[in-house]
Coordinates of C-alpha atoms in Angstrom, one line a residue:
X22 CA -21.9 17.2 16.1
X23 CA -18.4 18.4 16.2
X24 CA -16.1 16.1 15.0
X25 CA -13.6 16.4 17.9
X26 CA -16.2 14.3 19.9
X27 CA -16.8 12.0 16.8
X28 CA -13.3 10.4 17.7
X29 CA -11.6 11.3 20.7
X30 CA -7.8 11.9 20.7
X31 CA -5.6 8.6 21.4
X32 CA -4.2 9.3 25.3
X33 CA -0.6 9.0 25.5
X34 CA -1.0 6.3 28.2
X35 CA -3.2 4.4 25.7
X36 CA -0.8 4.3 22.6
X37 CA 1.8 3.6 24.8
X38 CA 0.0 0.2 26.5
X39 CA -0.9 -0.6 22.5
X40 CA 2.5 0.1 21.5
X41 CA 4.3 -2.4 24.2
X42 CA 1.6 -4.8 23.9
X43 CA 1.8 -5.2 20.1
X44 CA 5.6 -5.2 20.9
X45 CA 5.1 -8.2 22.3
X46 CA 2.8 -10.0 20.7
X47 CA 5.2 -9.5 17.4
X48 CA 8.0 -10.9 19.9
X49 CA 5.9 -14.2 20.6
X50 CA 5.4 -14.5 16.6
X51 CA 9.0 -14.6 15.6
X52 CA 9.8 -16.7 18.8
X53 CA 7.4 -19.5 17.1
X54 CA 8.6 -19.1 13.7
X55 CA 12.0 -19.6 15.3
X56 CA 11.2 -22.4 17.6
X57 CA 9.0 -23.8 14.9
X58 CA 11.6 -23.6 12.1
X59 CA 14.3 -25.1 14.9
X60 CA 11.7 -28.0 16.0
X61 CA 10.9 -29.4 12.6
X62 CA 14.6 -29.3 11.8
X63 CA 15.4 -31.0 14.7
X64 CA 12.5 -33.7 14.1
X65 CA 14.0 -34.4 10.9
X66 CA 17.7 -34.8 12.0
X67 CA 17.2 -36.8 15.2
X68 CA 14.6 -38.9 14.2
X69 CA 15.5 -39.7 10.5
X70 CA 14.6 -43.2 11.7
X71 CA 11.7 -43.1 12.4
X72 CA 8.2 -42.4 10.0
X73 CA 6.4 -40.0 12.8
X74 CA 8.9 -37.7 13.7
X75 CA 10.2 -36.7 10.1
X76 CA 6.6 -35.7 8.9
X77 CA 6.0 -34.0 11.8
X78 CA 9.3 -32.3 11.7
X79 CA 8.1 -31.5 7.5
X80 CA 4.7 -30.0 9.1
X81 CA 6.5 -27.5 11.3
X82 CA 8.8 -26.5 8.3
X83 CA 5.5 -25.8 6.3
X84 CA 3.8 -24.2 8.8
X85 CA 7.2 -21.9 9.2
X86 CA 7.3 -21.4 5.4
X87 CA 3.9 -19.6 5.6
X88 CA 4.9 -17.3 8.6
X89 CA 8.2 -16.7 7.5
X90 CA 9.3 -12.9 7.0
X91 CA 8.9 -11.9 3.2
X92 CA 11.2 -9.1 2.2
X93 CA 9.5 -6.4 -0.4
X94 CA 10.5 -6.3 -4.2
X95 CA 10.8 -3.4 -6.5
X96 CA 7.8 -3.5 -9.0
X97 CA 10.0 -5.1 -12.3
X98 CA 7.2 -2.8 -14.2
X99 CA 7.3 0.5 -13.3
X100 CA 10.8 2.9 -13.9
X101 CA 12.7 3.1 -10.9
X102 CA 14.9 5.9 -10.3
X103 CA 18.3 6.5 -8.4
X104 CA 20.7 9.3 -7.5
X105 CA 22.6 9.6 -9.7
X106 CA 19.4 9.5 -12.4
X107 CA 17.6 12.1 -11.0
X108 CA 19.5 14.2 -8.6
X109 CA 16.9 17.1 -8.3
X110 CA 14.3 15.2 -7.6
X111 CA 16.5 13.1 -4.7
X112 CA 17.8 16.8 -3.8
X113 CA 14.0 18.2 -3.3
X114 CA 12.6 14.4 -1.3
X115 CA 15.8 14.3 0.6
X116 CA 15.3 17.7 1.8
X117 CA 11.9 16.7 3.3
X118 CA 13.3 13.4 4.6
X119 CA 15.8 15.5 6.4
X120 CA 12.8 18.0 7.6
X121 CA 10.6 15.4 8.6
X122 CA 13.6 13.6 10.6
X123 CA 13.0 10.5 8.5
X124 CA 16.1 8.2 7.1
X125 CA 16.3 9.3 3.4
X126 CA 14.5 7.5 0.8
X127 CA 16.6 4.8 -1.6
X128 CA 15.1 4.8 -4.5
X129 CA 12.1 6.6 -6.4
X130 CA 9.7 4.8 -8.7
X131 CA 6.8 6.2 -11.0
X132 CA 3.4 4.5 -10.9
X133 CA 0.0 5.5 -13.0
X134 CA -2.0 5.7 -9.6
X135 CA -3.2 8.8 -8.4
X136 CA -1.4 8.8 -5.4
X137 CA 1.6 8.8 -3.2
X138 CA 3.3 5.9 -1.5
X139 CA 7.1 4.4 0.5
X140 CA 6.7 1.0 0.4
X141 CA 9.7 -1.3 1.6
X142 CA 12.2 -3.9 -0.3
X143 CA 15.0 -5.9 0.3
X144 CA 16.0 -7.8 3.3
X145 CA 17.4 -4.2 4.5
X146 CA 13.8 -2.6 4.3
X147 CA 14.9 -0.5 2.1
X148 CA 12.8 2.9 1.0
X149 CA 10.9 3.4 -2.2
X150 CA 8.8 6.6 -3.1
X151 CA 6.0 5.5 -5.5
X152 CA 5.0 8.6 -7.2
X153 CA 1.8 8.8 -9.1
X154 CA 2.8 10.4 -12.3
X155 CA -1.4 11.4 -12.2
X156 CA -0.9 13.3 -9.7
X157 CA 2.5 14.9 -10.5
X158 CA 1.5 16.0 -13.4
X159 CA -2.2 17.4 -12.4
X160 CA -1.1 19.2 -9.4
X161 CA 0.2 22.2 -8.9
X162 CA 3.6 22.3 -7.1
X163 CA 3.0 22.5 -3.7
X164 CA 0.6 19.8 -3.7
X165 CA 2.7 16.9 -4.5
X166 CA 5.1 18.1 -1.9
X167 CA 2.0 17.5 0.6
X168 CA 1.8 14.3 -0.8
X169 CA 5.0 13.4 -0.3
X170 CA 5.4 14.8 2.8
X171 CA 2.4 12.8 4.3
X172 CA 4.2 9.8 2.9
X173 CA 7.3 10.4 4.5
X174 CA 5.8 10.9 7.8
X175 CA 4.5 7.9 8.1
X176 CA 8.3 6.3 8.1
X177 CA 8.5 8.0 11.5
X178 CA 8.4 5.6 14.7
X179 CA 5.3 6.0 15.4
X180 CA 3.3 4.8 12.6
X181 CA 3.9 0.8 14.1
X182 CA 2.4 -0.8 10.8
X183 CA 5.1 0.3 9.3
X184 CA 8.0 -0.8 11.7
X185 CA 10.3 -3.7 11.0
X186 CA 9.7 -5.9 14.1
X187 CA 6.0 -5.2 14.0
X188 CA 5.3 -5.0 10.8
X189 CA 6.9 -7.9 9.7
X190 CA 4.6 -10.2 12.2
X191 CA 1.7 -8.5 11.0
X192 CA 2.7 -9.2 7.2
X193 CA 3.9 -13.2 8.5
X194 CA 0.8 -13.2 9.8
X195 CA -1.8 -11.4 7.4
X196 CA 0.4 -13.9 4.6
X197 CA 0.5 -17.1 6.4
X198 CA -3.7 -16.8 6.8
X199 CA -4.3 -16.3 2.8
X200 CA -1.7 -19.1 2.8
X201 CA -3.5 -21.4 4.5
X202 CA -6.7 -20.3 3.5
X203 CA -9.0 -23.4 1.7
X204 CA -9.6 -23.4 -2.1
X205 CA -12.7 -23.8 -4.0
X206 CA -10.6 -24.7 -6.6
X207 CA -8.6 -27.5 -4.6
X208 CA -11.0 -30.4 -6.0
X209 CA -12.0 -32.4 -9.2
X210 CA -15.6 -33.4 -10.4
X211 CA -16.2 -36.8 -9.2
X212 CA -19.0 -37.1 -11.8
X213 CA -18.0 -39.0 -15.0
X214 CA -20.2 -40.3 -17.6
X215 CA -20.6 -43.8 -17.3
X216 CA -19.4 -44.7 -21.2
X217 CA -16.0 -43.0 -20.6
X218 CA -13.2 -45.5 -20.0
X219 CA -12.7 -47.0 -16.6
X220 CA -15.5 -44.2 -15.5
X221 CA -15.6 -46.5 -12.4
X222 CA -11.5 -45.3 -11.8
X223 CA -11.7 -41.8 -12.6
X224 CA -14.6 -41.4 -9.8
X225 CA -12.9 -43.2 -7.6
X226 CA -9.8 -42.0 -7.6
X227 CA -11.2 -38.4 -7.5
X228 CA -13.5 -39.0 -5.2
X229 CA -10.1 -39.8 -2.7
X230 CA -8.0 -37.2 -4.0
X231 CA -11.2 -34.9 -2.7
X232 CA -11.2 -36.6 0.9
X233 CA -7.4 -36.0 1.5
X234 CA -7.6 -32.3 0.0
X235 CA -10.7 -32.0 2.6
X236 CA -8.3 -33.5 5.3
X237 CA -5.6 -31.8 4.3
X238 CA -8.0 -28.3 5.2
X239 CA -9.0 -29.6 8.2
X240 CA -5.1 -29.9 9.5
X241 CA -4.9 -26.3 8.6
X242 CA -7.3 -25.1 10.0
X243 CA -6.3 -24.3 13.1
X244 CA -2.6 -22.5 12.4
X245 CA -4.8 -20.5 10.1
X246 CA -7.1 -19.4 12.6
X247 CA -4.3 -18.6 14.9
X248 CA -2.7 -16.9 12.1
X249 CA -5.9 -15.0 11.5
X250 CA -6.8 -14.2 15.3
X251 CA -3.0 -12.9 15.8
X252 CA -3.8 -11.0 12.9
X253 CA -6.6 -9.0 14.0
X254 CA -5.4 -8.9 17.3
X255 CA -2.1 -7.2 16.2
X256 CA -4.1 -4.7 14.0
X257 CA -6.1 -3.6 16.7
X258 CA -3.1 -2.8 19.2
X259 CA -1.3 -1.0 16.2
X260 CA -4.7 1.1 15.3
X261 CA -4.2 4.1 18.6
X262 CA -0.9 4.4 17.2
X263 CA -1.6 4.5 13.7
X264 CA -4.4 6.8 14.3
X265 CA -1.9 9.1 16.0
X266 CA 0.6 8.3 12.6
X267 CA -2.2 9.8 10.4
X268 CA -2.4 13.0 12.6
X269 CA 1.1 13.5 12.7
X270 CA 1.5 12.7 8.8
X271 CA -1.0 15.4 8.4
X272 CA 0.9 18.1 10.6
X273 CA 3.9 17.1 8.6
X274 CA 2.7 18.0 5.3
X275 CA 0.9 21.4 6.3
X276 CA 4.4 22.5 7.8
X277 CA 6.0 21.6 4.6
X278 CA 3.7 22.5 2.1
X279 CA 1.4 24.6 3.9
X280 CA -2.3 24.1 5.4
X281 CA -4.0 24.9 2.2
X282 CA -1.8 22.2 0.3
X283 CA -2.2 19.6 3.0
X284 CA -6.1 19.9 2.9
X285 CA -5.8 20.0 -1.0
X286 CA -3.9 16.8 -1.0
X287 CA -6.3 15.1 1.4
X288 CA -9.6 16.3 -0.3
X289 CA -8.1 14.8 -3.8
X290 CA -7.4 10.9 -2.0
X291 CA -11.6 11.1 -2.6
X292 CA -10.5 11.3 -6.6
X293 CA -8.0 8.1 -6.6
X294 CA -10.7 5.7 -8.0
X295 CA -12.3 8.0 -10.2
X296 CA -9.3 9.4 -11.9
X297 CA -7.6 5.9 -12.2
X298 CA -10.8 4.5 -14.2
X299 CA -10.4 8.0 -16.5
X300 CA -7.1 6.6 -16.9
X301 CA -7.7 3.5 -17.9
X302 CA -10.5 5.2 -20.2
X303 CA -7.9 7.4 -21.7
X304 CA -5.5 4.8 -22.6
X305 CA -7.3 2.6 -24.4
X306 CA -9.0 5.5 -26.5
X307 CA -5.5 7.1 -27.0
X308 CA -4.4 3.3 -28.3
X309 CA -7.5 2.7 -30.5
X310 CA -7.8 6.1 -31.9
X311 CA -4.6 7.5 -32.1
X312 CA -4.6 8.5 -35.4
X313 CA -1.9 10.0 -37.8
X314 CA -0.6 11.5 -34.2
X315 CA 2.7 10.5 -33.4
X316 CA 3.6 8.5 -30.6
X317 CA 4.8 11.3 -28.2
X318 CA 1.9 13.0 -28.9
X319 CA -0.4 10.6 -28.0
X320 CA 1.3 9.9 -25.0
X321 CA 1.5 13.9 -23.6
X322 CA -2.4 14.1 -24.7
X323 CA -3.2 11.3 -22.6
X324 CA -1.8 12.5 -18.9
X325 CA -2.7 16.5 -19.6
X326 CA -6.4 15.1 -20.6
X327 CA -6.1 13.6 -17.2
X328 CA -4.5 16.2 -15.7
X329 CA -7.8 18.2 -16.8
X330 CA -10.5 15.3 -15.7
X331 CA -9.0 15.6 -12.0
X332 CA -9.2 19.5 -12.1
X333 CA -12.9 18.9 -13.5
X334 CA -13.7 16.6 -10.7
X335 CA -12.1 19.6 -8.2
X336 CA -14.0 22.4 -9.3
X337 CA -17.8 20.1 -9.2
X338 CA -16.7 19.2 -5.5
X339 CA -16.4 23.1 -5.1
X340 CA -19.6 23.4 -6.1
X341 CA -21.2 20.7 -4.4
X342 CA -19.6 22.2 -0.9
X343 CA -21.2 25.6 -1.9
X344 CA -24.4 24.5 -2.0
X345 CA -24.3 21.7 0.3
X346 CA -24.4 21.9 3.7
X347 CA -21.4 21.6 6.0
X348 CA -21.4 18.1 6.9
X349 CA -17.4 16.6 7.9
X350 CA -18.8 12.6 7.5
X351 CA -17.9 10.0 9.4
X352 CA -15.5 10.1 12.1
X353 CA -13.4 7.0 10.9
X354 CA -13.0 4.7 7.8
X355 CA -14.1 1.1 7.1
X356 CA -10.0 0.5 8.3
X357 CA -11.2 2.3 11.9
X358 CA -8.5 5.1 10.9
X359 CA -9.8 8.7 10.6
X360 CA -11.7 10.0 7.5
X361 CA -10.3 12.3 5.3
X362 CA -13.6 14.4 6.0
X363 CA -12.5 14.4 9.8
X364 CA -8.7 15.2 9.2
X365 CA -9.3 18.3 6.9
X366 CA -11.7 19.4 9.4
X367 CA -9.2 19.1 11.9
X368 CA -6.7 21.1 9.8
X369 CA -9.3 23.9 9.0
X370 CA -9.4 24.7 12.4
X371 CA -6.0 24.6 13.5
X372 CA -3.7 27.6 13.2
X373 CA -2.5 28.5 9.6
X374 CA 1.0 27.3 8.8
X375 CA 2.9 28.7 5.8
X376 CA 5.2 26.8 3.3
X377 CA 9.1 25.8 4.4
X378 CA 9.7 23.8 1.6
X379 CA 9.2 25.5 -1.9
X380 CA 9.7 24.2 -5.6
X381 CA 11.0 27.3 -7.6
X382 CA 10.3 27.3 -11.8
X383 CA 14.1 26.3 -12.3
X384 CA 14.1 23.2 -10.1
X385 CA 10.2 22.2 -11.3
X386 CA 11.8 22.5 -14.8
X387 CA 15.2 20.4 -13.9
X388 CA 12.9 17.7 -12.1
X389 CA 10.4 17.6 -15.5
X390 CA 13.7 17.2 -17.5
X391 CA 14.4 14.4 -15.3
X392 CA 11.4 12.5 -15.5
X393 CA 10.8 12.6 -19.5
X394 CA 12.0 9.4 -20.2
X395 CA 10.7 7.7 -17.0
X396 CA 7.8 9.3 -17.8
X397 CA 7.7 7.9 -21.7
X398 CA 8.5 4.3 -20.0
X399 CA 5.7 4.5 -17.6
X400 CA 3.3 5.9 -20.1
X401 CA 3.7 3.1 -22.7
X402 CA 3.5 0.6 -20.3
X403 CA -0.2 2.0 -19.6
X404 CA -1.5 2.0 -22.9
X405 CA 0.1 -1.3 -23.6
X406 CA -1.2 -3.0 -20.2
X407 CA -4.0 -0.1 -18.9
X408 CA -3.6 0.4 -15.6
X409 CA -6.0 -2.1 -12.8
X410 CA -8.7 -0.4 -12.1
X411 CA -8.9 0.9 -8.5
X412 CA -10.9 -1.2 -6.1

């Protein structure tokens, strides 16, 4: 079956009902957190008198705590990078900020996941590149400029997951659910033995403290299902535009780095788990059994042995498409968003687009220069910690 009939392209008319709809469901959401945060204020202030209006008024408050917008952090952990610290690097990701008509990134941060990520901080939604020293290092160079550039292109307008006024109701939202969500954990053993002191008191009094926390779950229950519901229903206005996002991230990255590169880079997002449990293999063997080696020499070892795993894992999928035969998958993921299987078949059959934005020898060695000691930080903090194993 030809995967062009697997999943049929989003209509235009379609995305754009999805889009305005999801527009305004995130409108109703921060209108309640507003009204709700205003209510419960009120509540308190007006009727400080009174017992009834006061709780209630605390209630809202709470139930506006859970939805309220929560700006993103910089992971403490990992080294982050500026300007001024790394200017060839900034030079290179502005460039393909500016290419992909995307406002520039703010900041760069190296992570031991194989794989490339912006994620958002600060009440300004600020930008942060998460690059995956794995793959920076294993790739050749115009594969993590694919990566990136896929990245970067999902900061465009259309990707609405991603947007400040929808994606902060869908956050709120997705938040306030695990928020409210009940606890197995939320109760004490009412069973005592009967010899312990006042066992008659200790059952008692948990058996009461069980009752209100089951009370207490049964008051929530209802935001959270709302919560929940909005939830789902937001992610399923925002999927023909994300759908669309994916596509266009693709395009992006095959006229940056080329069509070869783009399918490279997709083909190796099947090697993120496998590569981050090597990883995790490789630092605790490079800890335990390092030897009379010195410390930078453990360190290099351990991301050029996994530079050499994810080539390994390359050339066997080679081989197993060689002999195997042509099959592109499934049409979309568990997520409802295309495959990788369907978007590099996609790109195999398009027209073949060549390279604008190269990475010379001189600027690949000033950008390695720059990363050393990033690179030194981020690499003892993996064999200190190891790195969570991908789920």
């Amino acid at each position: 079956m030809d995967s062009d009939r697997q999943i049929p392209p989003e209509s235009p008319a379609l995305v754009r009902c999805a889009t305005v709809a999801a527009y305004a469901v995130a409108a109703v959401v921060h209108l309640v957190t507003a009204g709700l945060f205003i209510g419960g204020v009120l509540l308190i202030v007006l009727g400080f008198r009174t017992v009834v209006q006061p709780l209630v008024g605390v209630v809202l408050l709470g139930v506006t705590l859970s939805l309220r917008p929560r700006p993103g952090r910089l992971d403490a952990d990992l080294p982050t990078l500026r300007h001024a610290d790394a200017p060839a690097l900034f030079d290179l990701v502005d460039r393909m900020a500016d290419a992909a008509g995307v406002r520039r990134i703010d900041a760069i941060q190296l992570g031991p996941e194989f794989s490339v990520t912006v994620t958002r901080y600060g009440v300004r939604r600020k930008r942060c590149l998460v690059l995956g020293l794995p793959l920076w290092a294993a790739h050749p160079t115009r594969k993590p400029i694919a990566a990136v550039a896929h990245a970067l292109g999902h900061l465009s307008g259309h990707d609405l997951r991603g947007d400040a006024f929808v994606g902060t109701a869908l956050e709120s939202l997705s938040a306030a659910a695990r928020t409210m969500r009940a606890r197995n954990n939320a109760s004490v053993p009412s069973s005592v033995s009967a010899h312990s002191w006042r066992a008659g008191d200790v059952a008692g009094g948990a058996a009461r403290f069980n009752a209100r926390t089951r009370k207490g779950e049964w008051l929530l229950w209802i935001p959270r299902v709302v919560a929940a519901a909005t939830a789902r229903l937001l992610q399923w206005l925002t999927l023909p535009a994300t759908r669309r996002a994916e596509f266009d991230a693709d395009d992006l990255a095959a006229r940056m780095a080329s069509t070869e590169a783009a399918i490279a880079a997709l083909q190796d997002r099947q090697l993120v788990r496998a590569v981050g449990i090597e990883v995790h293999r490789l630092a605790i063997a490079t800890w335990t059994r390092k030897g009379g080696r010195s410390a930078a020499a453990a360190q290099e070892e351990l991301w050029d042995t996994a530079a050499r795993y994810s080539e390994s894992l390359r050339e066997q999928r080679r081989c197993d498409e060689a002999t195997a035969p042509e099959d592109i998958g499934t049409a979309v993921d568990v997520a409802g968003l295309p495959s990788e299987s369907l978007r590099t078949a996609r790109l195999s059959r398009v027209p073949r687009r060549t390279a604008t934005i190269t990475l010379d020898e001189h600027d690949r060695n000033r950008i390695e220069g720059e990363l050393r000691l990033p690179k030194q930080a981020l690499t003892r903090k993996v064999m200190r910690d190891c790195v969570p194993l991908t789920q």
